[in-house]
Amino acid sequence: MRFLDEAFRLKSGLAEMLKGGVIMDVTNAEQAVIAEKAGATAVMALERVPSDIRKEGGVARMSPIGTIREIMHTVSIPVMAKARIGHFMEAQVLEALKVDYIDESEVLTPADEEHHIDKRGFKTPFVCGARNLGEALRRIAEGAAMIRTKGEAGSGNIVEAVRHIRTIVKEMKQLTVLGREELVAEAKKLQAPLELVEYVAEHGKLPVPNFSAGGIATPADAALVMNLGAEAVFVGSGIFKSSNPEAFAKAIVKAATYYKDPVKLLEASEELGLGMAGLEISKLPESELMQTRGW
Amino acid sequence: MPKIGVLALQGDFEAHRTALERAGAEAVEVRTAAGLDAVDGLVIPGGESTTMLKLIDAENLLEPLTAFGQSKPIFGTCAGAILLANEVLSPKQHSLALVDLTVERNAYGRQIDSRIVTLHPEPASGLPESLEAVFIRAPIIRRMGDGVKVLARYGDDPVLVEHGRHLIATFHPELTADASIHRRFLAKVTQG
């Protein structure tokens, strides 16, 4: 398959290594150390966590280079950083900086409302958000080597993450029972390349790892999305906006491993203190939703 | 059919399970000390060694894993190699210390320095003449103790080695279609 060449295998290979783990949002080296010590598989360097972006407003851009570089020098785990949707120059700067993964992210203010970055020309792997199978396959066609369901970042509310992982898993299952001519019609409906639609129909899963993000605030939240089919989790505001970041970070790491074991989850959830404050998503005005950014 | 456990705390344990099945073994995921009792050999997969180590410590698995390795074969790839080595650099971290190796983490650099190469294993190893090897933020073996046997090198660096019952790869045989390295591990398990 032309999408899955050698360079691509190397990119999705790193995503394979992150499975069963927790990727944590951090805004400085001090937080990165807390994340690494708690057992994060990678950190995501960003200027402000999503809940602060929501609160403070304004344009959210790629993190200051100095901060990302300091984080890269401080921890030994992979460091990811976010670029704005469509902002291929931010992405090129991040590649020159040698970050390990680039997140073309709806959490930042989009730079281009029509085009995502053509990610195929980069050596650095990309992760992109998706709310449904069509969106996931379009991003993979553009070169994304990892998909994360979008959820609603900074909300502390798991409902959108659940909706998105359930949607993608269900849409994948449906493809596996269709005939070849039906897949052609399905590719048209999904607005995705037939080749990728056929891959999903044959294997019952995406050709790249599928992680979950956007609203995970507790160990039980992480276990919930993992049981629904996510292969790892991204936690943004859920850790550093909780009452005890160290404890929450450790507990969510444990939950990502023992997601099928309620006794271990109970252990992980003891004496945690309060999670981050959450938002009722149905009360958010449409213009404040991050998940609708990108297509 | 040998029953092999794949340590499934974190990492690409699913890829190993598939590779083991392709090589003719029954593979099960192991997350607890009790799980170790049921298997004849263990794979420690690729992933983040720091994450695995935190979970090993938090779940009191260091002692059961070390005891397992003192009587049964373990195959470690990448992070698994780091966990098996008795000395780890960059930064220093503790390990199961079952194999007399010094290993430097992320020694090729960052993800942009990750690579797929062709290896030519030692003719006496019994492995195919050439093997595709996927290196992802891979470690380098900086020192080998007596009794460590090199099965393949990349440049000057040993990348596939054997020490008694244990097998170590600094790359990811589980990410390629060829199952010959996994078959070699199964042979070690059945020979006891």
CSV table of C-alpha atoms in Angstrom, one decimal:
chain,number,residue,atom,x,y,z
A,1,MET,CA,0.0,0.0,0.0
A,2,ARG,CA,1.5,3.3,-1.0
A,3,PHE,CA,0.5,5.0,2.3
A,4,LEU,CA,2.5,2.5,4.3
A,5,ASP,CA,6.1,2.7,3.0
A,6,GLU,CA,9.3,2.3,5.0
A,7,ALA,CA,9.4,5.9,6.3
A,8,PHE,CA,5.8,5.5,7.4
A,9,ARG,CA,6.6,2.3,9.3
A,10,LEU,CA,9.3,4.1,11.2
A,11,LYS,CA,6.9,6.8,12.1
A,12,SER,CA,4.0,4.6,13.3
A,13,GLY,CA,6.7,2.3,14.9
A,14,LEU,CA,7.3,5.0,17.6
A,15,ALA,CA,3.5,5.2,18.1
A,16,GLU,CA,3.5,1.4,18.6
A,17,MET,CA,6.0,1.9,21.5
A,18,LEU,CA,3.7,4.4,23.2
A,19,LYS,CA,0.8,1.9,23.4
A,20,GLY,CA,-0.6,1.2,26.8
A,21,GLY,CA,0.8,4.4,28.1
A,22,VAL,CA,0.0,8.0,29.0
A,23,ILE,CA,1.2,11.1,27.1
A,24,MET,CA,1.0,14.1,29.3
A,25,ASP,CA,0.6,17.8,28.5
A,26,VAL,CA,3.4,19.9,30.2
A,27,THR,CA,4.1,23.6,30.0
A,28,ASN,CA,7.6,23.6,31.4
A,29,ALA,CA,10.6,21.4,32.4
A,30,GLU,CA,9.5,21.1,36.0
A,31,GLN,CA,6.2,19.6,34.9
A,32,ALA,CA,8.0,17.3,32.4
A,33,VAL,CA,10.0,15.9,35.3
A,34,ILE,CA,6.9,15.2,37.3
A,35,ALA,CA,5.4,13.5,34.3
A,36,GLU,CA,8.5,11.3,33.6
A,37,LYS,CA,8.8,10.4,37.2
A,38,ALA,CA,5.1,9.3,37.3
A,39,GLY,CA,5.7,7.0,34.3
A,40,ALA,CA,4.5,9.0,31.3
A,41,THR,CA,5.5,7.4,28.0
A,42,ALA,CA,6.0,10.9,26.4
A,43,VAL,CA,5.3,14.5,27.1
A,44,MET,CA,3.5,17.0,25.0
A,45,ALA,CA,5.1,20.5,25.2
A,46,LEU,CA,2.7,23.3,25.0
A,47,GLU,CA,2.4,26.9,26.0
A,48,ARG,CA,-0.8,26.6,28.0
A,49,VAL,CA,-2.9,23.6,28.9
A,50,PRO,CA,-6.2,23.5,27.0
A,51,SER,CA,-8.3,24.6,30.0
A,52,ASP,CA,-6.2,27.8,30.3
A,53,ILE,CA,-6.5,28.4,26.5
A,54,ARG,CA,-10.2,28.1,27.0
A,55,LYS,CA,-10.3,30.5,29.9
A,56,GLU,CA,-7.8,33.1,28.7
A,57,GLY,CA,-8.8,33.1,25.0
A,58,GLY,CA,-6.6,34.8,22.4
A,59,VAL,CA,-4.6,33.0,19.7
A,60,ALA,CA,-3.0,29.8,20.8
A,61,ARG,CA,0.2,29.1,18.9
A,62,MET,CA,3.2,26.6,18.9
A,63,SER,CA,5.1,26.7,22.2
A,64,PRO,CA,8.1,29.0,22.6
A,65,ILE,CA,11.1,27.2,21.3
A,66,GLY,CA,13.1,27.8,24.4
A,67,THR,CA,10.6,26.0,26.5
A,68,ILE,CA,10.4,23.0,24.2
A,69,ARG,CA,14.2,22.7,24.0
A,70,GLU,CA,14.5,22.9,27.8
A,71,ILE,CA,12.0,20.1,28.1
A,72,MET,CA,13.9,18.0,25.5
A,73,HIS,CA,17.1,18.5,27.5
A,74,THR,CA,15.5,17.6,30.8
A,75,VAL,CA,13.7,14.3,30.2
A,76,SER,CA,14.7,11.1,28.4
A,77,ILE,CA,11.3,10.1,27.2
A,78,PRO,CA,9.9,11.3,23.7
A,79,VAL,CA,8.9,14.9,23.5
A,80,MET,CA,6.0,16.0,21.3
A,81,ALA,CA,4.9,19.5,20.4
A,82,LYS,CA,1.8,21.0,18.9
A,83,ALA,CA,1.6,22.9,15.6
A,84,ARG,CA,-1.5,24.8,14.4
A,85,ILE,CA,-3.8,23.0,11.9
A,86,GLY,CA,-2.4,23.8,8.4
A,87,HIS,CA,0.6,25.7,9.8
A,88,PHE,CA,3.3,23.7,7.9
A,89,MET,CA,6.0,26.3,8.8
A,90,GLU,CA,5.5,25.8,12.6
A,91,ALA,CA,5.8,22.0,11.8
A,92,GLN,CA,9.0,22.6,9.9
A,93,VAL,CA,10.4,24.5,12.8
A,94,LEU,CA,9.5,21.7,15.1
A,95,GLU,CA,11.2,19.2,12.8
A,96,ALA,CA,14.3,21.3,12.7
A,97,LEU,CA,14.2,21.3,16.5
A,98,LYS,CA,14.1,17.5,16.3
A,99,VAL,CA,11.0,17.0,18.5
A,100,ASP,CA,10.0,13.3,18.4
A,101,TYR,CA,6.4,13.8,17.3
A,102,ILE,CA,4.3,16.7,16.0
A,103,ASP,CA,0.6,17.1,17.0
A,104,GLU,CA,-1.3,19.0,14.3
A,105,SER,CA,-3.8,20.1,16.9
A,106,GLU,CA,-7.2,21.6,17.1
A,107,VAL,CA,-6.3,22.8,20.6
A,108,LEU,CA,-4.3,25.6,19.0
A,109,THR,CA,-6.0,28.2,16.9
A,110,PRO,CA,-6.1,26.9,13.3
A,111,ALA,CA,-3.9,28.6,10.8
A,112,ASP,CA,-5.7,27.3,7.7
A,113,GLU,CA,-9.5,26.5,7.7
A,114,GLU,CA,-9.3,24.5,4.4
A,115,HIS,CA,-6.1,22.5,4.4
A,116,HIS,CA,-4.3,20.4,6.9
A,117,ILE,CA,-0.5,20.0,6.7
A,118,ASP,CA,0.8,17.6,4.0
A,119,LYS,CA,2.6,15.4,6.5
A,120,ARG,CA,4.1,13.0,4.0
A,121,GLY,CA,7.1,15.1,3.3
A,122,PHE,CA,8.2,15.2,6.9
A,123,LYS,CA,10.6,12.7,8.6
A,124,THR,CA,9.1,13.6,11.9
A,125,PRO,CA,5.9,11.6,12.6
A,126,PHE,CA,2.6,13.4,13.1
A,127,VAL,CA,-0.4,12.7,15.3
A,128,CYS,CA,-3.8,14.2,14.4
A,129,GLY,CA,-7.2,14.4,16.0
A,130,ALA,CA,-10.3,12.8,14.6
A,131,ARG,CA,-14.0,12.5,15.5
A,132,ASN,CA,-15.0,9.8,13.1
A,133,LEU,CA,-13.5,7.3,10.7
A,134,GLY,CA,-13.6,9.5,7.6
A,135,GLU,CA,-11.6,12.2,9.4
A,136,ALA,CA,-9.1,9.7,10.7
A,137,LEU,CA,-8.5,8.2,7.2
A,138,ARG,CA,-8.2,11.6,5.6
A,139,ARG,CA,-5.4,12.5,8.2
A,140,ILE,CA,-3.7,9.1,7.6
A,141,ALA,CA,-3.9,9.8,3.8
A,142,GLU,CA,-2.1,13.1,4.5
A,143,GLY,CA,0.6,11.2,6.4
A,144,ALA,CA,-0.5,11.1,10.0
A,145,ALA,CA,1.2,8.1,11.7
A,146,MET,CA,-1.0,8.1,14.8
A,147,ILE,CA,-4.7,9.1,15.3
A,148,ARG,CA,-6.1,10.4,18.6
A,149,THR,CA,-9.8,10.8,19.0
A,150,LYS,CA,-10.4,14.5,19.7
A,151,GLY,CA,-12.8,14.5,22.6
A,152,GLU,CA,-13.2,18.1,23.9
A,153,ALA,CA,-9.9,19.3,25.2
A,154,GLY,CA,-9.7,21.2,28.4
A,155,SER,CA,-13.3,20.3,29.4
A,156,GLY,CA,-12.5,17.6,32.0
A,157,ASN,CA,-15.6,15.9,30.6
A,158,ILE,CA,-15.2,12.5,29.1
A,159,VAL,CA,-18.4,12.5,27.1
A,160,GLU,CA,-17.0,13.7,23.8
A,161,ALA,CA,-14.0,11.3,24.0
A,162,VAL,CA,-16.4,8.4,24.5
A,163,ARG,CA,-18.5,9.6,21.6
A,164,HIS,CA,-15.6,9.8,19.3
A,165,ILE,CA,-13.9,6.5,20.1
A,166,ARG,CA,-17.3,4.7,20.0
A,167,THR,CA,-18.0,6.3,16.6
A,168,ILE,CA,-14.7,5.2,15.1
A,169,VAL,CA,-14.8,1.7,16.4
A,170,LYS,CA,-18.4,1.2,15.3
A,171,GLU,CA,-17.7,2.6,11.8
A,172,MET,CA,-14.7,0.2,11.5
A,173,LYS,CA,-16.7,-2.8,12.5
A,174,GLN,CA,-19.4,-1.9,10.0
A,175,LEU,CA,-16.8,-1.9,7.1
A,176,THR,CA,-15.7,-5.4,7.9
A,177,VAL,CA,-19.0,-6.9,6.8
A,178,LEU,CA,-19.3,-5.0,3.5
A,179,GLY,CA,-18.7,-6.4,0.0
A,180,ARG,CA,-16.1,-4.8,-2.3
A,181,GLU,CA,-18.6,-2.7,-4.3
A,182,GLU,CA,-20.1,-1.5,-1.1
A,183,LEU,CA,-16.7,-0.3,0.1
A,184,VAL,CA,-16.4,1.9,-3.0
A,185,ALA,CA,-19.7,3.6,-2.0
A,186,GLU,CA,-18.5,3.8,1.6
A,187,ALA,CA,-15.3,5.5,0.6
A,188,LYS,CA,-17.4,8.2,-1.2
A,189,LYS,CA,-19.5,8.6,1.9
A,190,LEU,CA,-16.5,8.7,4.3
A,191,GLN,CA,-14.6,11.1,1.9
A,192,ALA,CA,-11.6,8.9,2.3
A,193,PRO,CA,-9.3,7.0,-0.1
A,194,LEU,CA,-10.6,3.6,-1.1
A,195,GLU,CA,-7.3,2.0,-0.4
A,196,LEU,CA,-7.5,2.9,3.3
A,197,VAL,CA,-11.2,2.0,3.5
A,198,GLU,CA,-10.3,-1.4,2.2
A,199,TYR,CA,-7.5,-1.8,4.7
A,200,VAL,CA,-9.9,-1.1,7.6
A,201,ALA,CA,-12.5,-3.5,6.1
A,202,GLU,CA,-9.8,-6.2,6.0
A,203,HIS,CA,-8.2,-5.7,9.3
A,204,GLY,CA,-11.0,-4.2,11.4
A,205,LYS,CA,-8.7,-1.4,12.6
A,206,LEU,CA,-6.8,1.6,11.5
A,207,PRO,CA,-3.4,1.1,9.8
A,208,VAL,CA,-1.9,3.3,12.6
A,209,PRO,CA,-2.3,3.3,16.4
A,210,ASN,CA,-5.5,4.8,17.7
A,211,PHE,CA,-5.2,6.8,20.9
A,212,SER,CA,-7.8,8.8,22.9
A,213,ALA,CA,-7.7,12.4,24.0
A,214,GLY,CA,-9.8,15.4,25.2
A,215,GLY,CA,-11.5,15.2,28.6
A,216,ILE,CA,-9.7,12.4,30.4
A,217,ALA,CA,-9.5,13.6,34.1
A,218,THR,CA,-9.4,10.5,36.2
A,219,PRO,CA,-8.0,6.9,36.2
A,220,ALA,CA,-11.4,5.6,35.6
A,221,ASP,CA,-11.8,7.9,32.5
A,222,ALA,CA,-8.6,6.5,31.1
A,223,ALA,CA,-9.7,2.9,31.7
A,224,LEU,CA,-13.1,3.7,30.1
A,225,VAL,CA,-11.7,4.8,26.8
A,226,MET,CA,-9.1,2.0,26.8
A,227,ASN,CA,-11.9,-0.5,27.2
A,228,LEU,CA,-13.8,1.1,24.3
A,229,GLY,CA,-10.8,0.5,22.0
A,230,ALA,CA,-8.2,3.3,22.6
A,231,GLU,CA,-4.7,1.9,22.6
A,232,ALA,CA,-3.2,4.7,24.8
A,233,VAL,CA,-4.3,8.1,26.2
A,234,PHE,CA,-3.3,11.7,26.1
A,235,VAL,CA,-4.0,13.6,29.3
A,236,GLY,CA,-4.0,17.4,29.1
A,237,SER,CA,-5.4,19.6,31.8
A,238,GLY,CA,-6.5,16.5,33.8
A,239,ILE,CA,-3.1,16.2,35.5
A,240,PHE,CA,-1.7,19.7,36.2
A,241,LYS,CA,-5.2,21.2,36.9
A,242,SER,CA,-6.0,18.5,39.5
A,243,SER,CA,-5.5,19.0,43.2
A,244,ASN,CA,-2.4,16.7,43.2
A,245,PRO,CA,-0.6,16.4,39.9
A,246,GLU,CA,1.9,13.7,41.0
A,247,ALA,CA,-0.8,11.4,42.4
A,248,PHE,CA,-3.1,11.9,39.4
A,249,ALA,CA,-0.2,11.3,36.9
A,250,LYS,CA,0.8,8.0,38.7
A,251,ALA,CA,-2.7,6.8,39.0
A,252,ILE,CA,-3.6,7.4,35.4
A,253,VAL,CA,-0.4,5.6,34.3
A,254,LYS,CA,-1.5,2.6,36.4
A,255,ALA,CA,-5.0,2.8,34.9
A,256,ALA,CA,-3.7,2.6,31.4
A,257,THR,CA,-2.0,-0.7,32.1
A,258,TYR,CA,-4.6,-2.3,34.4
A,259,TYR,CA,-7.7,-0.9,32.5
A,260,LYS,CA,-9.4,-4.3,32.7
A,261,ASP,CA,-8.8,-4.8,36.4
A,262,PRO,CA,-11.3,-2.9,38.7
A,263,VAL,CA,-9.4,-3.8,41.9
A,264,LYS,CA,-6.2,-2.2,40.5
A,265,LEU,CA,-8.3,0.8,39.4
A,266,LEU,CA,-9.7,1.1,42.9
A,267,GLU,CA,-6.1,1.0,44.2
A,268,ALA,CA,-5.1,3.7,41.7
A,269,SER,CA,-8.1,5.9,42.7
A,270,GLU,CA,-7.6,5.8,46.5
A,271,GLU,CA,-6.7,9.1,48.2
A,272,LEU,CA,-6.4,11.1,44.9
A,273,GLY,CA,-8.1,14.2,46.0
A,274,LEU,CA,-10.2,16.3,43.6
A,275,GLY,CA,-9.9,16.1,39.9
A,276,MET,CA,-9.9,19.2,37.6
A,277,ALA,CA,-13.0,21.3,37.5
A,278,GLY,CA,-15.2,20.1,34.5
A,279,LEU,CA,-17.4,21.8,32.0
A,280,GLU,CA,-20.9,20.8,30.8
A,281,ILE,CA,-20.3,20.6,27.1
A,282,SER,CA,-23.9,21.1,26.0
A,283,LYS,CA,-23.7,24.6,27.7
A,284,LEU,CA,-20.6,25.6,25.7
A,285,PRO,CA,-21.4,27.8,22.7
A,286,GLU,CA,-20.6,26.2,19.3
A,287,SER,CA,-17.8,28.8,18.8
A,288,GLU,CA,-15.9,27.6,21.9
A,289,LEU,CA,-15.8,24.0,20.8
A,290,MET,CA,-12.3,22.8,19.8
A,291,GLN,CA,-13.3,19.5,18.3
A,292,THR,CA,-15.0,21.2,15.3
A,293,ARG,CA,-11.7,22.7,14.2
A,294,GLY,CA,-10.3,20.8,11.2
A,295,TRP,CA,-12.3,18.5,9.0
B,1,MET,CA,3.5,-25.8,21.9
B,2,PRO,CA,5.5,-23.5,24.3
B,3,LYS,CA,3.5,-20.9,26.2
B,4,ILE,CA,5.2,-17.6,26.1
B,5,GLY,CA,4.2,-14.6,28.2
B,6,VAL,CA,4.5,-11.0,26.9
B,7,LEU,CA,5.0,-8.5,29.6
B,8,ALA,CA,2.1,-6.1,28.9
B,9,LEU,CA,2.7,-3.2,31.3
B,10,GLN,CA,3.3,-0.9,28.3
B,11,GLY,CA,4.7,-0.9,24.8
B,12,ASP,CA,4.3,-2.9,21.7
B,13,PHE,CA,3.3,-6.1,23.4
B,14,GLU,CA,0.5,-6.8,20.9
B,15,ALA,CA,3.1,-6.9,18.0
B,16,HIS,CA,5.1,-9.4,20.0
B,17,ARG,CA,2.0,-11.5,20.6
B,18,THR,CA,1.4,-11.7,16.9
B,19,ALA,CA,5.0,-12.4,16.1
B,20,LEU,CA,5.1,-15.3,18.6
B,21,GLU,CA,2.0,-16.8,17.2
B,22,ARG,CA,3.5,-16.5,13.7
B,23,ALA,CA,6.5,-18.4,15.0
B,24,GLY,CA,4.4,-21.2,16.4
B,25,ALA,CA,3.9,-20.4,20.1
B,26,GLU,CA,0.9,-19.7,22.3
B,27,ALA,CA,1.3,-16.2,23.6
B,28,VAL,CA,-0.4,-14.6,26.6
B,29,GLU,CA,-0.2,-11.1,28.1
B,30,VAL,CA,1.4,-11.0,31.6
B,31,ARG,CA,0.7,-8.0,33.9
B,32,THR,CA,1.1,-9.6,37.4
B,33,ALA,CA,3.5,-11.9,39.3
B,34,ALA,CA,0.8,-14.7,39.2
B,35,GLY,CA,0.8,-14.5,35.4
B,36,LEU,CA,4.5,-15.4,35.3
B,37,ASP,CA,3.8,-18.8,36.9
B,38,ALA,CA,1.8,-19.9,33.9
B,39,VAL,CA,4.5,-19.4,31.2
B,40,ASP,CA,7.7,-21.1,29.9
B,41,GLY,CA,9.4,-18.0,28.7
B,42,LEU,CA,8.9,-14.2,28.7
B,43,VAL,CA,9.2,-11.4,26.2
B,44,ILE,CA,9.9,-7.9,27.5
B,45,PRO,CA,8.7,-5.7,24.6
B,46,GLY,CA,9.7,-2.4,23.2
B,47,GLY,CA,8.2,0.7,24.7
B,48,GLU,CA,9.4,3.2,27.3
B,49,SER,CA,11.8,1.6,29.7
B,50,THR,CA,11.2,4.3,32.3
B,51,THR,CA,7.5,3.7,32.3
B,52,MET,CA,7.8,-0.1,32.5
B,53,LEU,CA,10.3,0.3,35.4
B,54,LYS,CA,7.9,2.6,37.3
B,55,LEU,CA,5.1,0.0,37.0
B,56,ILE,CA,7.5,-2.8,37.9
B,57,ASP,CA,8.5,-1.0,41.0
B,58,ALA,CA,4.9,0.1,41.9
B,59,GLU,CA,3.5,-3.4,41.5
B,60,ASN,CA,6.4,-5.1,43.2
B,61,LEU,CA,7.4,-7.1,40.1
B,62,LEU,CA,11.1,-6.6,40.2
B,63,GLU,CA,11.8,-9.6,42.5
B,64,PRO,CA,9.4,-12.0,40.7
B,65,LEU,CA,10.7,-11.0,37.2
B,66,THR,CA,14.4,-11.5,38.4
B,67,ALA,CA,13.5,-14.9,39.9
B,68,PHE,CA,11.8,-15.9,36.6
B,69,GLY,CA,14.9,-14.9,34.6
B,70,GLN,CA,17.1,-17.0,36.9
B,71,SER,CA,15.5,-20.2,35.7
B,72,LYS,CA,13.6,-19.4,32.5
B,73,PRO,CA,14.4,-17.6,29.2
B,74,ILE,CA,13.6,-13.9,28.6
B,75,PHE,CA,13.7,-12.2,25.2
B,76,GLY,CA,14.1,-8.4,25.5
B,77,THR,CA,13.8,-6.0,22.6
B,78,CYS,CA,14.8,-2.3,22.8
B,79,ALA,CA,13.2,-1.2,26.2
B,80,GLY,CA,13.3,-4.9,27.1
B,81,ALA,CA,17.1,-5.0,26.4
B,82,ILE,CA,17.5,-2.0,28.7
B,83,LEU,CA,15.5,-3.7,31.5
B,84,LEU,CA,17.6,-6.9,31.2
B,85,ALA,CA,21.1,-5.2,31.1
B,86,ASN,CA,22.9,-5.0,34.4
B,87,GLU,CA,24.1,-1.4,33.7
B,88,VAL,CA,22.0,1.3,32.1
B,89,LEU,CA,23.4,4.7,31.1
B,90,SER,CA,21.9,8.1,29.9
B,91,PRO,CA,20.5,8.4,32.5
B,92,LYS,CA,21.5,5.8,35.0
B,93,GLN,CA,18.6,3.6,36.0
B,94,HIS,CA,18.1,0.3,37.8
B,95,SER,CA,17.0,-2.9,36.0
B,96,LEU,CA,16.5,-6.6,36.3
B,97,ALA,CA,20.3,-7.0,35.9
B,98,LEU,CA,20.0,-10.4,34.3
B,99,VAL,CA,22.5,-10.0,31.5
B,100,ASP,CA,26.0,-8.8,31.7
B,101,LEU,CA,25.7,-5.8,29.4
B,102,THR,CA,26.1,-2.0,29.6
B,103,VAL,CA,23.5,-0.3,27.6
B,104,GLU,CA,23.2,3.4,26.7
B,105,ARG,CA,19.6,4.6,26.1
B,106,ASN,CA,18.5,6.6,23.0
B,107,ALA,CA,22.1,6.3,21.8
B,108,TYR,CA,21.4,7.0,18.1
B,109,GLY,CA,19.6,10.2,19.0
B,110,ARG,CA,16.0,11.2,18.8
B,111,GLN,CA,13.1,9.9,16.6
B,112,ILE,CA,14.4,11.7,13.5
B,113,ASP,CA,17.5,9.4,13.8
B,114,SER,CA,15.4,6.2,13.9
B,115,ARG,CA,16.1,3.9,10.9
B,116,ILE,CA,15.3,0.7,9.1
B,117,VAL,CA,18.5,-1.2,8.1
B,118,THR,CA,19.5,-4.6,6.7
B,119,LEU,CA,21.6,-6.8,9.1
B,120,HIS,CA,23.8,-9.7,8.1
B,121,PRO,CA,23.8,-12.0,11.1
B,122,GLU,CA,26.9,-14.1,12.0
B,123,PRO,CA,27.0,-17.1,9.6
B,124,ALA,CA,27.2,-19.5,12.6
B,125,SER,CA,24.1,-18.0,14.2
B,126,GLY,CA,21.7,-20.1,12.0
B,127,LEU,CA,19.7,-17.0,11.2
B,128,PRO,CA,18.9,-15.9,7.6
B,129,GLU,CA,21.7,-14.2,5.6
B,130,SER,CA,20.0,-10.9,5.8
B,131,LEU,CA,17.4,-9.5,8.2
B,132,GLU,CA,15.5,-6.2,8.2
B,133,ALA,CA,15.9,-4.4,11.5
B,134,VAL,CA,13.8,-1.5,12.8
B,135,PHE,CA,15.6,0.8,15.2
B,136,ILE,CA,13.4,3.3,17.1
B,137,ARG,CA,15.1,5.6,19.5
B,138,ALA,CA,17.2,2.6,20.1
B,139,PRO,CA,19.9,1.9,22.8
B,140,ILE,CA,23.5,0.8,22.0
B,141,ILE,CA,25.3,-1.9,23.8
B,142,ARG,CA,28.5,-0.3,25.1
B,143,ARG,CA,30.0,-3.2,27.0
B,144,MET,CA,29.6,-7.0,27.0
B,145,GLY,CA,30.6,-9.4,29.7
B,146,ASP,CA,32.2,-12.7,29.2
B,147,GLY,CA,29.8,-15.3,27.9
B,148,VAL,CA,27.7,-12.8,25.8
B,149,LYS,CA,27.6,-14.1,22.3
B,150,VAL,CA,27.0,-11.7,19.3
B,151,LEU,CA,24.5,-12.9,16.7
B,152,ALA,CA,24.4,-9.7,14.6
B,153,ARG,CA,26.0,-6.3,14.4
B,154,TYR,CA,25.0,-3.0,12.9
B,155,GLY,CA,28.3,-1.3,12.0
B,156,ASP,CA,30.5,-2.2,14.9
B,157,ASP,CA,27.8,-2.3,17.5
B,158,PRO,CA,26.3,-5.7,18.6
B,159,VAL,CA,22.6,-5.4,18.2
B,160,LEU,CA,21.4,-9.0,18.6
B,161,VAL,CA,23.1,-11.0,21.4
B,162,GLU,CA,22.6,-14.1,23.5
B,163,HIS,CA,23.6,-14.7,27.1
B,164,GLY,CA,22.9,-18.2,28.3
B,165,ARG,CA,19.1,-18.6,28.1
B,166,HIS,CA,18.4,-15.0,27.4
B,167,LEU,CA,18.1,-13.2,24.0
B,168,ILE,CA,18.5,-9.5,23.5
B,169,ALA,CA,17.8,-7.2,20.5
B,170,THR,CA,18.3,-3.5,20.5
B,171,PHE,CA,15.9,-3.3,17.6
B,172,HIS,CA,12.3,-4.5,17.0
B,173,PRO,CA,12.1,-8.0,15.3
B,174,GLU,CA,8.4,-7.8,16.2
B,175,LEU,CA,7.8,-5.0,13.7
B,176,THR,CA,9.0,-7.0,10.7
B,177,ALA,CA,7.4,-10.0,8.9
B,178,ASP,CA,10.3,-12.4,9.4
B,179,ALA,CA,9.8,-14.5,12.5
B,180,SER,CA,13.2,-16.2,12.5
B,181,ILE,CA,14.4,-14.3,15.7
B,182,HIS,CA,11.2,-15.2,17.5
B,183,ARG,CA,11.7,-18.8,16.4
B,184,ARG,CA,15.2,-18.8,17.8
B,185,PHE,CA,13.8,-17.7,21.1
B,186,LEU,CA,11.2,-20.5,21.1
B,187,ALA,CA,14.0,-23.0,20.4
B,188,LYS,CA,15.8,-21.7,23.6
B,189,VAL,CA,12.6,-22.1,25.5
B,190,THR,CA,11.9,-25.7,24.4
B,191,GLN,CA,15.6,-26.7,24.9
B,192,GLY,CA,15.1,-25.5,28.5
